[in-house]
Every structure is written in C-alpha cells, then in structure tokens.
mmCIF file of C-alpha atoms in Angstrom:
data_model
loop_
_atom_site.group_PDB
_atom_site.id
_atom_site.type_symbol
_atom_site.label_atom_id
_atom_site.label_comp_id
_atom_site.label_asym_id
_atom_site.label_seq_id
_atom_site.Cartn_x
_atom_site.Cartn_y
_atom_site.Cartn_z
ATOM 1 C CA MET Q 1 98.194 130.716 88.891
ATOM 2 C CA SER Q 2 96.065 127.661 89.679
ATOM 3 C CA LYS Q 3 95.855 126.480 93.250
ATOM 4 C CA PRO Q 4 98.299 123.634 94.070
ATOM 5 C CA ARG Q 5 96.741 120.233 94.446
ATOM 6 C CA THR Q 6 96.679 118.491 97.807
ATOM 7 C CA ALA Q 7 98.053 115.036 98.559
ATOM 8 C CA LEU Q 8 97.535 113.014 101.733
ATOM 9 C CA VAL Q 9 100.039 110.291 102.617
ATOM 10 C CA THR Q 10 99.381 107.845 105.432
ATOM 11 C CA GLY Q 11 102.326 106.190 107.134
ATOM 12 C CA ALA Q 12 104.383 109.214 106.090
ATOM 13 C CA GLY Q 13 106.828 109.150 108.987
ATOM 14 C CA ARG Q 14 109.408 106.804 107.488
ATOM 15 C CA GLY Q 15 110.199 104.293 104.772
ATOM 16 C CA ILE Q 16 108.074 104.302 101.630
ATOM 17 C CA GLY Q 17 105.740 106.983 102.978
ATOM 18 C CA ARG Q 18 108.551 109.438 103.579
ATOM 19 C CA VAL Q 19 109.975 108.983 100.080
ATOM 20 C CA VAL Q 20 106.540 109.345 98.467
ATOM 21 C CA ALA Q 21 105.835 112.515 100.456
ATOM 22 C CA GLN Q 22 109.137 113.981 99.255
ATOM 23 C CA ARG Q 23 108.344 113.058 95.653
ATOM 24 C CA LEU Q 24 104.869 114.594 95.776
ATOM 25 C CA SER Q 25 106.176 117.744 97.420
ATOM 26 C CA SER Q 26 108.912 118.058 94.807
ATOM 27 C CA ALA Q 27 106.195 117.739 92.147
ATOM 28 C CA GLY Q 28 104.416 120.767 93.597
ATOM 29 C CA TYR Q 29 101.762 119.161 95.783
ATOM 30 C CA ARG Q 30 100.929 120.440 99.217
ATOM 31 C CA VAL Q 31 101.232 117.309 101.303
ATOM 32 C CA VAL Q 32 99.321 116.276 104.402
ATOM 33 C CA LEU Q 33 101.489 113.895 106.424
ATOM 34 C CA THR Q 34 99.989 111.459 108.874
ATOM 35 C CA ALA Q 35 101.337 108.643 111.056
ATOM 36 C CA ARG Q 36 101.396 107.945 114.774
ATOM 37 C CA SER Q 37 104.745 109.611 115.531
ATOM 38 C CA ARG Q 38 104.887 113.408 115.387
ATOM 39 C CA ASP Q 39 108.688 113.356 115.553
ATOM 40 C CA GLN Q 40 108.942 111.165 112.464
ATOM 41 C CA LEU Q 41 106.400 113.303 110.617
ATOM 42 C CA GLU Q 42 108.310 116.452 111.436
ATOM 43 C CA ALA Q 43 111.462 114.825 110.057
ATOM 44 C CA THR Q 44 109.611 114.024 106.827
ATOM 45 C CA ALA Q 45 108.233 117.575 106.637
ATOM 46 C CA SER Q 46 111.743 119.010 106.952
ATOM 47 C CA GLU Q 47 112.713 117.162 103.765
ATOM 48 C CA CYS Q 48 109.740 118.377 101.692
ATOM 49 C CA PRO Q 49 110.320 121.530 99.590
ATOM 50 C CA GLU Q 50 106.643 122.567 99.453
ATOM 51 C CA GLN Q 51 104.207 123.346 102.250
ATOM 52 C CA THR Q 52 103.204 120.408 104.436
ATOM 53 C CA LEU Q 53 100.643 119.795 107.155
ATOM 54 C CA VAL Q 54 101.548 117.376 109.962
ATOM 55 C CA VAL Q 55 98.595 115.489 111.467
ATOM 56 C CA PRO Q 56 99.584 112.722 113.906
ATOM 57 C CA ALA Q 57 96.873 110.082 114.116
ATOM 58 C CA ASP Q 58 96.148 106.446 114.849
ATOM 59 C CA LEU Q 59 93.928 105.651 111.878
ATOM 60 C CA THR Q 60 92.475 102.598 113.608
ATOM 61 C CA ALA Q 61 90.924 104.742 116.358
ATOM 62 C CA ASP Q 62 87.247 105.662 116.222
ATOM 63 C CA GLY Q 63 86.725 108.929 114.380
ATOM 64 C CA ALA Q 64 90.409 109.306 113.468
ATOM 65 C CA VAL Q 65 89.910 109.212 109.702
ATOM 66 C CA ASP Q 66 87.141 111.824 109.763
ATOM 67 C CA GLY Q 67 89.299 114.010 112.004
ATOM 68 C CA LEU Q 68 92.283 113.651 109.676
ATOM 69 C CA PHE Q 69 90.303 114.663 106.601
ATOM 70 C CA ALA Q 70 88.683 117.556 108.439
ATOM 71 C CA GLU Q 71 92.141 118.937 109.311
ATOM 72 C CA ALA Q 72 93.423 118.361 105.778
ATOM 73 C CA GLU Q 73 90.454 120.137 104.230
ATOM 74 C CA SER Q 74 90.611 122.990 106.708
ATOM 75 C CA GLY Q 75 94.318 123.511 106.075
ATOM 76 C CA PHE Q 76 94.706 122.811 102.362
ATOM 77 C CA GLY Q 77 91.287 122.022 100.879
ATOM 78 C CA PRO Q 78 89.956 118.786 99.370
ATOM 79 C CA VAL Q 79 92.329 115.861 98.964
ATOM 80 C CA ASP Q 80 93.253 115.251 95.316
ATOM 81 C CA VAL Q 81 95.802 112.455 95.788
ATOM 82 C CA LEU Q 82 95.475 109.807 98.491
ATOM 83 C CA VAL Q 83 98.374 107.449 99.141
ATOM 84 C CA LEU Q 84 97.356 104.661 101.492
ATOM 85 C CA ASN Q 85 100.716 103.563 102.803
ATOM 86 C CA ALA Q 86 100.191 102.938 106.538
ATOM 87 C CA GLY Q 87 100.399 99.285 107.428
ATOM 88 C CA ALA Q 88 102.196 96.682 109.482
ATOM 89 C CA GLY Q 89 102.705 92.950 109.470
ATOM 90 C CA SER Q 90 102.819 90.215 112.040
ATOM 91 C CA SER Q 91 103.780 86.561 111.818
ATOM 92 C CA ALA Q 92 102.789 83.438 113.708
ATOM 93 C CA PRO Q 93 101.772 79.860 112.910
ATOM 94 C CA LEU Q 94 98.056 79.741 112.139
ATOM 95 C CA PRO Q 95 96.981 78.035 115.402
ATOM 96 C CA ARG Q 96 98.701 80.819 117.376
ATOM 97 C CA VAL Q 97 96.988 83.711 115.584
ATOM 98 C CA THR Q 98 94.633 85.132 118.198
ATOM 99 C CA ASP Q 99 91.388 86.943 117.507
ATOM 100 C CA THR Q 100 93.144 90.126 118.624
ATOM 101 C CA ASP Q 101 96.031 89.561 116.191
ATOM 102 C CA TRP Q 102 93.565 88.935 113.375
ATOM 103 C CA GLN Q 103 91.506 92.024 114.121
ATOM 104 C CA GLN Q 104 94.555 94.284 114.433
ATOM 105 C CA GLN Q 105 95.754 93.259 110.974
ATOM 106 C CA LEU Q 106 92.329 93.872 109.432
ATOM 107 C CA ASP Q 107 91.906 97.205 111.240
ATOM 108 C CA LEU Q 108 95.199 98.693 110.080
ATOM 109 C CA ASN Q 109 95.739 97.091 106.680
ATOM 110 C CA LEU Q 110 92.153 97.000 105.369
ATOM 111 C CA THR Q 111 89.564 98.890 107.407
ATOM 112 C CA ALA Q 112 91.570 102.108 107.827
ATOM 113 C CA PRO Q 113 92.325 102.324 104.066
ATOM 114 C CA PHE Q 114 88.647 101.658 103.327
ATOM 115 C CA ARG Q 115 87.589 104.491 105.613
ATOM 116 C CA CYS Q 116 90.094 106.874 104.011
ATOM 117 C CA LEU Q 117 88.957 105.900 100.519
ATOM 118 C CA ARG Q 118 85.298 106.299 101.460
ATOM 119 C CA ARG Q 119 86.007 109.746 102.869
ATOM 120 C CA ALA Q 120 88.070 110.929 99.879
ATOM 121 C CA VAL Q 121 85.911 109.748 96.988
ATOM 122 C CA PRO Q 122 82.962 112.184 97.145
ATOM 123 C CA THR Q 123 85.050 115.345 96.663
ATOM 124 C CA MET Q 124 87.231 113.664 94.044
ATOM 125 C CA ARG Q 125 84.130 112.735 92.047
ATOM 126 C CA GLN Q 126 82.713 116.213 92.481
ATOM 127 C CA ARG Q 127 85.913 117.722 91.064
ATOM 128 C CA SER Q 128 86.198 115.027 88.328
ATOM 129 C CA TRP Q 129 89.808 114.307 89.266
ATOM 130 C CA GLY Q 130 91.514 112.148 91.849
ATOM 131 C CA ARG Q 131 94.251 109.605 92.372
ATOM 132 C CA VAL Q 132 94.208 106.866 94.979
ATOM 133 C CA VAL Q 133 97.199 104.541 95.382
ATOM 134 C CA ALA Q 134 97.276 101.838 98.035
ATOM 135 C CA VAL Q 135 100.548 100.240 99.067
ATOM 136 C CA ALA Q 136 99.544 96.605 99.178
ATOM 137 C CA SER Q 137 102.082 93.768 98.968
ATOM 138 C CA VAL Q 138 102.963 90.683 96.992
ATOM 139 C CA ALA Q 139 100.988 89.113 99.856
ATOM 140 C CA SER Q 140 97.945 90.548 98.069
ATOM 141 C CA LYS Q 141 98.522 87.967 95.346
ATOM 142 C CA ARG Q 142 99.911 84.840 96.979
ATOM 143 C CA GLY Q 143 99.962 83.076 100.301
ATOM 144 C CA GLU Q 144 103.042 82.475 102.401
ATOM 145 C CA PRO Q 145 103.424 80.563 105.663
ATOM 146 C CA TYR Q 146 103.014 82.306 109.021
ATOM 147 C CA ILE Q 147 101.408 85.539 107.772
ATOM 148 C CA ALA Q 148 97.771 84.463 107.430
ATOM 149 C CA ALA Q 149 96.223 87.581 108.980
ATOM 150 C CA TYR Q 150 98.452 89.985 107.051
ATOM 151 C CA THR Q 151 97.876 88.120 103.797
ATOM 152 C CA ALA Q 152 94.106 88.071 104.261
ATOM 153 C CA ALA Q 153 94.071 91.820 104.933
ATOM 154 C CA LYS Q 154 96.267 92.595 101.917
ATOM 155 C CA HIS Q 155 94.176 90.370 99.637
ATOM 156 C CA GLY Q 156 91.186 92.361 100.849
ATOM 157 C CA LEU Q 157 92.954 95.650 100.134
ATOM 158 C CA LEU Q 158 93.632 94.656 96.535
ATOM 159 C CA GLY Q 159 90.008 93.602 96.171
ATOM 160 C CA LEU Q 160 88.891 96.977 97.506
ATOM 161 C CA VAL Q 161 91.129 98.751 94.983
ATOM 162 C CA ARG Q 162 89.773 96.743 92.069
ATOM 163 C CA SER Q 163 86.150 97.254 93.055
ATOM 164 C CA ALA Q 164 86.592 100.988 93.652
ATOM 165 C CA ALA Q 165 88.395 101.399 90.316
ATOM 166 C CA ALA Q 166 85.541 99.689 88.479
ATOM 167 C CA GLU Q 167 82.975 101.849 90.259
ATOM 168 C CA LEU Q 168 84.836 105.090 89.553
ATOM 169 C CA ALA Q 169 85.899 104.380 85.965
ATOM 170 C CA GLY Q 170 84.979 107.330 83.779
ATOM 171 C CA THR Q 171 84.747 109.823 86.628
ATOM 172 C CA GLY Q 172 88.331 111.121 86.381
ATOM 173 C CA VAL Q 173 89.294 109.220 89.543
ATOM 174 C CA THR Q 174 91.760 106.334 89.344
ATOM 175 C CA VAL Q 175 92.425 103.732 92.023
ATOM 176 C CA ASN Q 176 95.472 101.473 91.980
ATOM 177 C CA ALA Q 177 97.625 99.327 94.227
ATOM 178 C CA VAL Q 178 101.375 98.927 94.267
ATOM 179 C CA CYS Q 179 102.476 95.501 95.469
ATOM 180 C CA PRO Q 180 106.061 95.460 96.753
ATOM 181 C CA GLY Q 181 108.119 92.488 97.751
ATOM 182 C CA TYR Q 182 110.439 92.869 100.726
ATOM 183 C CA VAL Q 183 111.480 96.524 100.872
ATOM 184 C CA ASP Q 184 114.509 97.925 102.680
ATOM 185 C CA THR Q 185 112.487 99.662 105.413
ATOM 186 C CA PRO Q 186 112.132 99.514 109.215
ATOM 187 C CA MET Q 187 109.197 97.100 108.740
ATOM 188 C CA THR Q 188 111.509 94.618 107.011
ATOM 189 C CA GLU Q 189 114.143 95.124 109.691
ATOM 190 C CA ALA Q 190 111.516 94.021 112.210
ATOM 191 C CA SER Q 191 110.861 90.930 110.075
ATOM 192 C CA VAL Q 192 114.587 90.212 110.008
ATOM 193 C CA ALA Q 193 114.756 90.417 113.801
ATOM 194 C CA ASN Q 194 111.730 88.138 114.139
ATOM 195 C CA ILE Q 195 113.190 85.521 111.789
ATOM 196 C CA ALA Q 196 116.541 85.633 113.584
ATOM 197 C CA ALA Q 197 114.879 85.179 116.963
ATOM 198 C CA ARG Q 198 112.636 82.359 115.752
ATOM 199 C CA THR Q 199 115.281 80.399 113.871
ATOM 200 C CA GLY Q 200 118.384 81.121 115.907
ATOM 201 C CA THR Q 201 120.226 82.597 112.930
ATOM 202 C CA ASP Q 202 121.967 85.936 112.980
ATOM 203 C CA ALA Q 203 120.449 89.067 111.443
ATOM 204 C CA ALA Q 204 122.675 88.961 108.346
ATOM 205 C CA GLU Q 205 121.525 85.435 107.498
ATOM 206 C CA ALA Q 206 117.892 86.361 108.096
ATOM 207 C CA ARG Q 207 118.222 89.402 105.848
ATOM 208 C CA GLU Q 208 119.821 87.288 103.123
ATOM 209 C CA LEU Q 209 116.859 84.906 103.318
ATOM 210 C CA LEU Q 210 114.495 87.771 102.484
ATOM 211 C CA GLU Q 211 116.811 89.094 99.773
ATOM 212 C CA ARG Q 212 116.709 85.710 98.042
ATOM 213 C CA LYS Q 213 112.914 85.888 97.808
ATOM 214 C CA GLN Q 214 113.399 88.465 95.036
ATOM 215 C CA PRO Q 215 114.944 86.975 91.856
ATOM 216 C CA ILE Q 216 117.129 90.091 91.577
ATOM 217 C CA GLY Q 217 118.779 88.956 94.809
ATOM 218 C CA ARG Q 218 118.266 92.064 96.927
ATOM 219 C CA LEU Q 219 115.647 94.002 98.849
ATOM 220 C CA ILE Q 220 113.540 96.527 96.964
ATOM 221 C CA ALA Q 221 114.467 100.168 97.587
ATOM 222 C CA PRO Q 222 111.726 102.516 98.870
ATOM 223 C CA GLU Q 223 112.512 104.791 95.937
ATOM 224 C CA GLU Q 224 111.579 101.988 93.530
ATOM 225 C CA VAL Q 225 108.165 101.656 95.154
ATOM 226 C CA ALA Q 226 107.770 105.433 94.987
ATOM 227 C CA ASP Q 227 108.487 105.304 91.249
ATOM 228 C CA ALA Q 228 105.464 103.051 90.731
ATOM 229 C CA ILE Q 229 103.273 105.180 92.981
ATOM 230 C CA MET Q 230 104.151 108.332 91.069
ATOM 231 C CA LEU Q 231 103.407 106.549 87.790
ATOM 232 C CA CYS Q 232 99.877 105.919 89.070
ATOM 233 C CA VAL Q 233 99.556 109.529 90.227
ATOM 234 C CA ASN Q 234 100.720 110.934 86.894
ATOM 235 C CA SER Q 235 98.694 108.670 84.601
ATOM 236 C CA SER Q 236 94.973 108.881 83.883
ATOM 237 C CA GLY Q 237 95.056 105.623 81.932
ATOM 238 C CA ILE Q 238 96.142 103.293 84.734
ATOM 239 C CA THR Q 239 93.381 102.167 87.085
ATOM 240 C CA GLY Q 240 92.330 98.975 88.824
ATOM 241 C CA GLN Q 241 95.869 97.605 88.756
ATOM 242 C CA GLY Q 242 98.053 95.846 91.291
ATOM 243 C CA ILE Q 243 101.535 96.776 90.087
ATOM 244 C CA ASN Q 244 104.231 94.403 91.313
ATOM 245 C CA VAL Q 245 107.517 95.904 92.524
ATOM 246 C CA ASP Q 246 109.124 92.703 93.657
ATOM 247 C CA GLY Q 247 112.227 92.054 91.574
ATOM 248 C CA GLY Q 248 110.387 89.540 89.391
ATOM 249 C CA ALA Q 249 109.016 87.286 92.124
ATOM 250 C CA ILE Q 250 105.487 87.312 90.680
ATOM 251 C CA GLN Q 251 105.136 87.700 86.930
ATOM 252 C CA SER Q 252 101.852 89.101 85.649
#
C-alpha cells in the first residue's frame, strides 16, 4: 500500500480551516494542523478520522514557519498539500490605519503565506506533485472602504498565487486561490460586532448588511469554501486561478 499523502492546513482551529482539515482527513490525508490555539486544534483533530499532527504556532513569528515544516516533515514526511487559510482582517478609515496595523495585515495575510509557500515548493517539485491553495478573499479583486490594509495584503496574496503558478506550471505542482465573500465564521462575527459598534445598529442588522453583499442574500457556508478548495486539490488542470465563492458578487 502506498504511503498516505500529507496535508498541512494553517488556521486549522476553526471556521474554514477546520472544515478543510476534516475533508482532507476523510479523503485519506494525514493532516498537520496549525493555528495559535492548541485547544481549538485539538478540537479539530478530534473530528478528523485519519491521523493528525497538532502544531500550535504564530506564523508571523521569526522562525515559526521553518519550525512548523520541520515538525511536519519529522512526523509525517514532506508536505504534499498546503492550504494557506490563516488570516485576519481589520477595519479603519484610511487616515487612522497606523504603520503597526498595516504591517500586521501584511505579516499575517501575505508574508506568512509566502514563507510557507517558499518552504513547501522545493520538495513538491522534487516529487513532481503538489497542491497549494490559498484562502484569499473577494478583497483580492476589488476595493472596499475601511479595509485598505487587508485589501492590499489580499491583492498581494492573489498576485503571489498567480506568479507561483506560472513558475511551477509543468512541474506537477498547482497553485490556486479561493476567494470567498463573507463567510459564516468567527471572523465574520467579529466584523458584525465591529459594524454594530461603529454604526450603533444591533448585531442582527449588521449581519443582514453583510448578507446583502452576496446576491444570494446570505453568508457563504464554510463547507462551500471547502468544496472549492478540494476541487483545487483534486484537479491537476486547475492552476493560477482565483476562484470566487461569493454568491455571485463578482462575476468572472
């Protein structure tokens, strides 16, 4: 029997990352789970049918990405599938975005994925097979008010995906992005709370505002994002794409 392939999922403690980890495990992958919270990672691991490896890490810290991959390779071997899901948003009017705010958004949403991709590619190329899927955002493709730093980082992430896909075409390694709209996750709940606090509306009204941003009139389910991610994992013919999962908000 051939050795099971290894998948690494960042931001695997909750939301989209948890669902993707479950899907990959159910498909027979051994999954390395990373996020900042060990408790959340352990909860994800308990829902995965195949063997998992829990590696808590802050991927923005110096040396964290190299340490993560060293543990993954020591425990399971080279990473075959890399799902770059960890990320966070912040909102503020442009004049109030501090240098620290700006750098935090770039560090988490762009630099950490770049470091993971850089670390994963050599062994994928050597083995002539690999799948990289970054969870970007519709903010990778359009600008919206009050999220300048997040939008800039996500535009950069999509650019990284496209460049890497072009460089790796023909090697057996594919690189794609999935670009969700507002997803029913704890990150969106934080956005709801922020909107409610800023505008004086209640949480239900703030949530409805985000639901209306999708033409289908509701938030996207994490499982729907996972569907697109697994499509990229399972297909060798899809690469260099930014696949929208946004209820029709951006047509491409």
